Coordinates of C-alpha atoms in Angstrom, one line a residue:
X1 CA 109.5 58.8 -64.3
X2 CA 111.4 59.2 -61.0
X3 CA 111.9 55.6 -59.3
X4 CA 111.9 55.2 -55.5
X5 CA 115.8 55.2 -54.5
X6 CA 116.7 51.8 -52.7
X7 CA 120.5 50.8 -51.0
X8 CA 122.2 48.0 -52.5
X9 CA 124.5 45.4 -50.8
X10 CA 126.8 42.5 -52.3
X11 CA 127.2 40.6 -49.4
X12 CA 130.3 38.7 -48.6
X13 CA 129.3 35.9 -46.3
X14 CA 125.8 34.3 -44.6
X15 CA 125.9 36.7 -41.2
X16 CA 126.3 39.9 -43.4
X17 CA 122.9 39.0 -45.2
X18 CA 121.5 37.9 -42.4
X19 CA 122.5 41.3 -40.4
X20 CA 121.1 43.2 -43.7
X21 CA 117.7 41.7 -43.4
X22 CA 117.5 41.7 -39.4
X23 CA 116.9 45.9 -40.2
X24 CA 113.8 45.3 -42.0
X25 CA 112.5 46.5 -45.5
X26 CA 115.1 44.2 -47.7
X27 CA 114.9 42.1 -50.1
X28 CA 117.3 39.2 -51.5
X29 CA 118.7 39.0 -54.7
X30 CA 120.0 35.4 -56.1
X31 CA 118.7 35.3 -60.0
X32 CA 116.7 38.5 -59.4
X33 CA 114.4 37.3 -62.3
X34 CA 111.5 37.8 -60.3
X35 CA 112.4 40.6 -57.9
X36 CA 114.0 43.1 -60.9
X37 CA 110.1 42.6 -62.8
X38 CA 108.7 43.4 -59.5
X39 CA 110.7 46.7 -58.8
X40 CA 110.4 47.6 -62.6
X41 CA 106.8 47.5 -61.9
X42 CA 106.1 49.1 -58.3
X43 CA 104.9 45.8 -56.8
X44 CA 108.4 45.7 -54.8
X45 CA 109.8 48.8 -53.0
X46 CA 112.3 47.4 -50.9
X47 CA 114.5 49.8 -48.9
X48 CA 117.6 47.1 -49.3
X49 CA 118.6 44.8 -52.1
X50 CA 120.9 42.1 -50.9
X51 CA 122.7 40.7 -53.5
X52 CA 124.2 37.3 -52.1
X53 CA 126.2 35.9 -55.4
X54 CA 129.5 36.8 -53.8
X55 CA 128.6 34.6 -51.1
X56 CA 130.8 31.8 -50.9
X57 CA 129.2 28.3 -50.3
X58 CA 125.5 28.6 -51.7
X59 CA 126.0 27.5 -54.6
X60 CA 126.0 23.6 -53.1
X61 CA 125.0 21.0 -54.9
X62 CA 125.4 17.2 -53.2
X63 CA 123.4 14.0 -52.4
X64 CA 124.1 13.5 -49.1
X65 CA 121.7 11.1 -46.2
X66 CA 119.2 10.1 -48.9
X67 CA 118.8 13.9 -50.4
X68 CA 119.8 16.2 -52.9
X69 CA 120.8 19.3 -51.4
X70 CA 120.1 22.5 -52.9
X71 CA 121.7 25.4 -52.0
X72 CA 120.2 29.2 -52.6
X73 CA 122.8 30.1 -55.6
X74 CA 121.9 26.8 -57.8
X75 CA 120.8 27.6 -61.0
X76 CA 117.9 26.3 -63.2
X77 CA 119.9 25.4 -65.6
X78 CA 122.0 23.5 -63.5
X79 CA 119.0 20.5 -63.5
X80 CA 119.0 20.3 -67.5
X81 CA 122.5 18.7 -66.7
X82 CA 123.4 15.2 -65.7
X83 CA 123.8 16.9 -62.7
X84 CA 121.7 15.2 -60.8
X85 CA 121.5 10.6 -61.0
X86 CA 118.8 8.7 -60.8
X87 CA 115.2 9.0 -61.3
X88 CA 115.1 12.3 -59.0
X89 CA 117.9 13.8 -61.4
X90 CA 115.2 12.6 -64.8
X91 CA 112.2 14.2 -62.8
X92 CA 114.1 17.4 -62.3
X93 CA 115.3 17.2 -66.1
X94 CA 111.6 17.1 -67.2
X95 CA 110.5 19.8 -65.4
X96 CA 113.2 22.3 -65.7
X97 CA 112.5 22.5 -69.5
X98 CA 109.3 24.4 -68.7
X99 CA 110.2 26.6 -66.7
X100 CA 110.1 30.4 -68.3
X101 CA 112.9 30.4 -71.5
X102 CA 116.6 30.1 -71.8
X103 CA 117.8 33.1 -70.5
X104 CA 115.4 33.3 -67.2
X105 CA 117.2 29.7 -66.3
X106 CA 120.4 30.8 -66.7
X107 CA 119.5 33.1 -63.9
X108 CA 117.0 31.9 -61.7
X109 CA 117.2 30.1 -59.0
X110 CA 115.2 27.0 -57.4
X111 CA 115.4 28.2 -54.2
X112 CA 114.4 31.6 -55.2
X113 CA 111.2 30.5 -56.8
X114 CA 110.3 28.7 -53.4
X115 CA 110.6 31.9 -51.5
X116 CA 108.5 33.8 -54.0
X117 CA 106.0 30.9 -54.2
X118 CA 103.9 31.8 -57.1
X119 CA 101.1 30.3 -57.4
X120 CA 102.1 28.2 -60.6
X121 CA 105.5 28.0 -60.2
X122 CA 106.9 24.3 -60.9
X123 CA 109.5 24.4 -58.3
X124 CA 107.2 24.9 -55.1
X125 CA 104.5 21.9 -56.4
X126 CA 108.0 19.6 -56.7
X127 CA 108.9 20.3 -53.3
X128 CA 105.4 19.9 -51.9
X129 CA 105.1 16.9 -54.0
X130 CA 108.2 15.1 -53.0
X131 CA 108.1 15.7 -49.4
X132 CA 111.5 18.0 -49.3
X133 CA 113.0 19.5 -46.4
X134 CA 113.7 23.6 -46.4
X135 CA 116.2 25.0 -44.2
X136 CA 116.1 28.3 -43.0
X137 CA 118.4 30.2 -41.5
X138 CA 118.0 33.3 -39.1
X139 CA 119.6 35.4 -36.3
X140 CA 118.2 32.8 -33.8
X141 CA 119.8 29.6 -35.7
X142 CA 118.5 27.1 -38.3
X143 CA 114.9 25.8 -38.7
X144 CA 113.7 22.7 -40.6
X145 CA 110.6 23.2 -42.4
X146 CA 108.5 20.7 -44.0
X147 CA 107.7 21.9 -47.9
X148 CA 104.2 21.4 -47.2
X149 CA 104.5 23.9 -44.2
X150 CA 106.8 26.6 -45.7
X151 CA 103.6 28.1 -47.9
X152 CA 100.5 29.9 -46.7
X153 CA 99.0 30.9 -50.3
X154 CA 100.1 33.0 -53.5
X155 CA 103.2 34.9 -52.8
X156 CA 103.1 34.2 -49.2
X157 CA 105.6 32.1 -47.1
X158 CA 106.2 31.4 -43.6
X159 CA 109.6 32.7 -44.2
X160 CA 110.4 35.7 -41.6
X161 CA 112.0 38.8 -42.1
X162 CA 115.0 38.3 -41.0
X163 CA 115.5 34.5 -42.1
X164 CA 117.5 33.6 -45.6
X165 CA 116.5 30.0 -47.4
X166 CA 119.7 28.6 -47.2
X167 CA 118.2 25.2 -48.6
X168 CA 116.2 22.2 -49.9
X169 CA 116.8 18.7 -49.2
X170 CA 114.9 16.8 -52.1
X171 CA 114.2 13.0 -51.2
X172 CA 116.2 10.8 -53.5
X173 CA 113.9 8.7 -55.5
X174 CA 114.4 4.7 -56.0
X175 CA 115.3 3.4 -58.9
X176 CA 112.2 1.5 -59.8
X177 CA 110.5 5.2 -59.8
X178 CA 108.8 6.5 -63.3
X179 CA 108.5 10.2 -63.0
X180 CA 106.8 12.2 -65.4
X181 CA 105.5 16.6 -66.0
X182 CA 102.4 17.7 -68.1
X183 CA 101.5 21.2 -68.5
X184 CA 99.0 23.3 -70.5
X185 CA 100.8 26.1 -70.8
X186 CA 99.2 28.9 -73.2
X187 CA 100.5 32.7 -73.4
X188 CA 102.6 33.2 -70.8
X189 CA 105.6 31.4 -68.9
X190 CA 103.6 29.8 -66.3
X191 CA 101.2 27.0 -67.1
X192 CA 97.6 27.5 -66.8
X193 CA 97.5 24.2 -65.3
X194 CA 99.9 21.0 -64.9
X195 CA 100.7 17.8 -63.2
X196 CA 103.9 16.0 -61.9
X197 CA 104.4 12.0 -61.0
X198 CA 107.0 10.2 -59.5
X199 CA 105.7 6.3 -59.7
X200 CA 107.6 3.5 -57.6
X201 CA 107.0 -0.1 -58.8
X202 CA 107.3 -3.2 -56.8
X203 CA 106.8 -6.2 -57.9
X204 CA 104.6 -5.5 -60.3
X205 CA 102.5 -3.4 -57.9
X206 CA 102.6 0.4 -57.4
X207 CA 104.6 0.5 -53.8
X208 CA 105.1 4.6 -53.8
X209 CA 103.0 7.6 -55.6
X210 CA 103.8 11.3 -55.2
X211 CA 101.6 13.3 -57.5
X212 CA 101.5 17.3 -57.2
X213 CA 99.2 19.4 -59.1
X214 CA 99.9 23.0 -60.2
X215 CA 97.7 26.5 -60.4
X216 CA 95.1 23.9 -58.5
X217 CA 95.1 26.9 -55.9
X218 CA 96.6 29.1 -53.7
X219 CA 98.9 26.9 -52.5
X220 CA 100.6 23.6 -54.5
X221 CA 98.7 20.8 -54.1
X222 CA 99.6 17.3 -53.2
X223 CA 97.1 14.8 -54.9
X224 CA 96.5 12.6 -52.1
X225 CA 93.5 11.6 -53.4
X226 CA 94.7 10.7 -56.7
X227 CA 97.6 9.1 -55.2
X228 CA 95.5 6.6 -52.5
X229 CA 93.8 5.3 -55.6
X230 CA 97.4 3.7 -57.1
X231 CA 98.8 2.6 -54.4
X232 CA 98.8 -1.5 -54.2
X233 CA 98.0 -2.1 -57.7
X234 CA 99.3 -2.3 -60.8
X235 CA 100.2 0.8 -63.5
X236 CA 97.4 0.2 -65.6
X237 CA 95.5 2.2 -68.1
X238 CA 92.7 1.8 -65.5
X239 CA 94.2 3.2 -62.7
X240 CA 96.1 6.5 -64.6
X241 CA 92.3 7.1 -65.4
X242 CA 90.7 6.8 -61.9
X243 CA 94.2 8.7 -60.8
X244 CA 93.3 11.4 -62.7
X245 CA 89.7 11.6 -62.0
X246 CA 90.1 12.4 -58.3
X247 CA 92.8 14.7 -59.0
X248 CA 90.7 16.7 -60.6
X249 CA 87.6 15.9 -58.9
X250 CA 89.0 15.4 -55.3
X251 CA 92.4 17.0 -54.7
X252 CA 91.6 19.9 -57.5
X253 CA 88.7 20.7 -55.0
X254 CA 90.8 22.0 -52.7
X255 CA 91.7 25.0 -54.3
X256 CA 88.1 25.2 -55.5
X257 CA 89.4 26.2 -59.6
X258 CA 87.0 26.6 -62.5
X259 CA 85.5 23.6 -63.8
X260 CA 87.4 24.0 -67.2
X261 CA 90.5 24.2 -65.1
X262 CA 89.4 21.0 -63.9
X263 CA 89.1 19.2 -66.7
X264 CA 93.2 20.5 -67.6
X265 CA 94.2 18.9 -64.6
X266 CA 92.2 15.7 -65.5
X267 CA 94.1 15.7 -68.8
X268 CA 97.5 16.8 -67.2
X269 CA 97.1 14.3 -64.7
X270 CA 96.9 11.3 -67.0
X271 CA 99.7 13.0 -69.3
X272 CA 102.0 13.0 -66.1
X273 CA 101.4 9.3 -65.1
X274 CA 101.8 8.2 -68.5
X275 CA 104.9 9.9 -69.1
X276 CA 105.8 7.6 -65.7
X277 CA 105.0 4.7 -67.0
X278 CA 106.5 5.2 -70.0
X279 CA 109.9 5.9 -68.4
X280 CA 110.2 2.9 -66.2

């Protein structure tokens, strides 16, 4: 079987890639663990590869201003460390264990799953979910995107052409946060449905509450629903079950999923929050 012929390039430095993808038709390679399944099986034909490991600098990896700053060469693998402090560093711990197997994290990148923004990817619903910052950079400067803004539905970004995610600026969590990752996850690497939760108690009383629900739809979903119901009272049995009741019957709605999915976030939901409490 003859395969469509594509030019490769290991770049050496930011304005090389960027002048690569200014020409059109290229694609970026990091981990490649998505983009190597998706030439194998046609859904990719780029007319470029750009292969930025040799890229000096983004490979970054420092708290700085109140964020954890990610940059574009960071492995997965990378968060299964002590790495990263705190309870951001124990959220990221959690989740990283579910993503794909041993061998795709060696390779894979975070900021690589945002740009390919599948649908139940963990890494884009923990952006979303946390508020992060994504910084993308292009042959007219830098832009500052809100995680919420950066994706438009399955596979589908606002990032242009011609821009590289150069990358993410995750909000360092307080101390008095619980955080906490569920998943159903059956055949394949992605879950069929999950939840994440990162808790911050107050004096007794729920001050902060970031829940994110994945494969709820097109896009990751933040549970704002779920989340309004916690906030001002205390981490009770009571409340992880209302929590998880609008998640699934409020914030779930938005992406409109089956009502069996439904009930998975319902149960994921309260698996997350417990998980939270638990950890505090």
């Amino acid at each position: 079987m003859q395969h469509a012929a594509f030019e490769y390039l290991a770049a050496r430095d930011v304005d090389e890639v960027l002048e690569a993808l200014a020409r059109g038709d290229a694609s970026v390679l990091a981990g490649g663990q998505s983009l190597i399944l998706d030439l194998k099986n046609k859904d990719a034909c780029p007319g470029r590869v750009v292969d930025i490991n040799r890229v000096a600098g983004l490979d970054t990896l420092i708290e700085k201003d109140g964020y954890l700053r990610v940059g574009p060469l960071v492995r997965h693998r990378t968060f299964e460390s002590e790495a990263v402090g705190g309870a951001l560093g124990s959220m990221l711990r959690v989740i990283v264990r579910h993503i794909g197997h041993p061998p795709i994290r060696a390779r894979g990148t975070m900021l690589g799953s945002l740009a390919y923004a599948h649908p139940a990817a963990e890494w884009p619903v923990m952006a979303v979910t946390l508020g992060a910052q994504l910084i993308l950079t292009g042959p007219h400067g830098i832009r500052t995107v809100p995680a919420q803004e950066f994706f438009t539905g399955p596979y589908s970004t606002i990032l242009r052409i011609d821009e590289l995610l150069t990358e993410a600026r995750l909000p360092l969590l307080p101390d008095s946060t619980g955080t906490g990752y569920a998943e159903d996850r059956r055949t394949t690497i992605y879950p069929q449905a999950a939840a994440m939760a990162a808790i911050t108690v107050t004096d007794g009383l729920i001050s902060a509450a970031a829940i994110g629900l994945v494969n709820a739809g097109p896009c990751p979903v933040r549970a704002r629903a779920a989340e309004n119901t916690l906030l001002g009272g205390p981490f009770s049995d009571s409340a992880i079950i209302a929590a998880a009741e609008a998640a699934a019957d409020v914030d779930a709605s938005l992406g409109t999923p089956a009502a069996a999915d439904r009930r998975a976030i319902r149960v994921q939901t309260r698996r997350a929050l417990s998980q939270a409490r638990e950890g505090m």
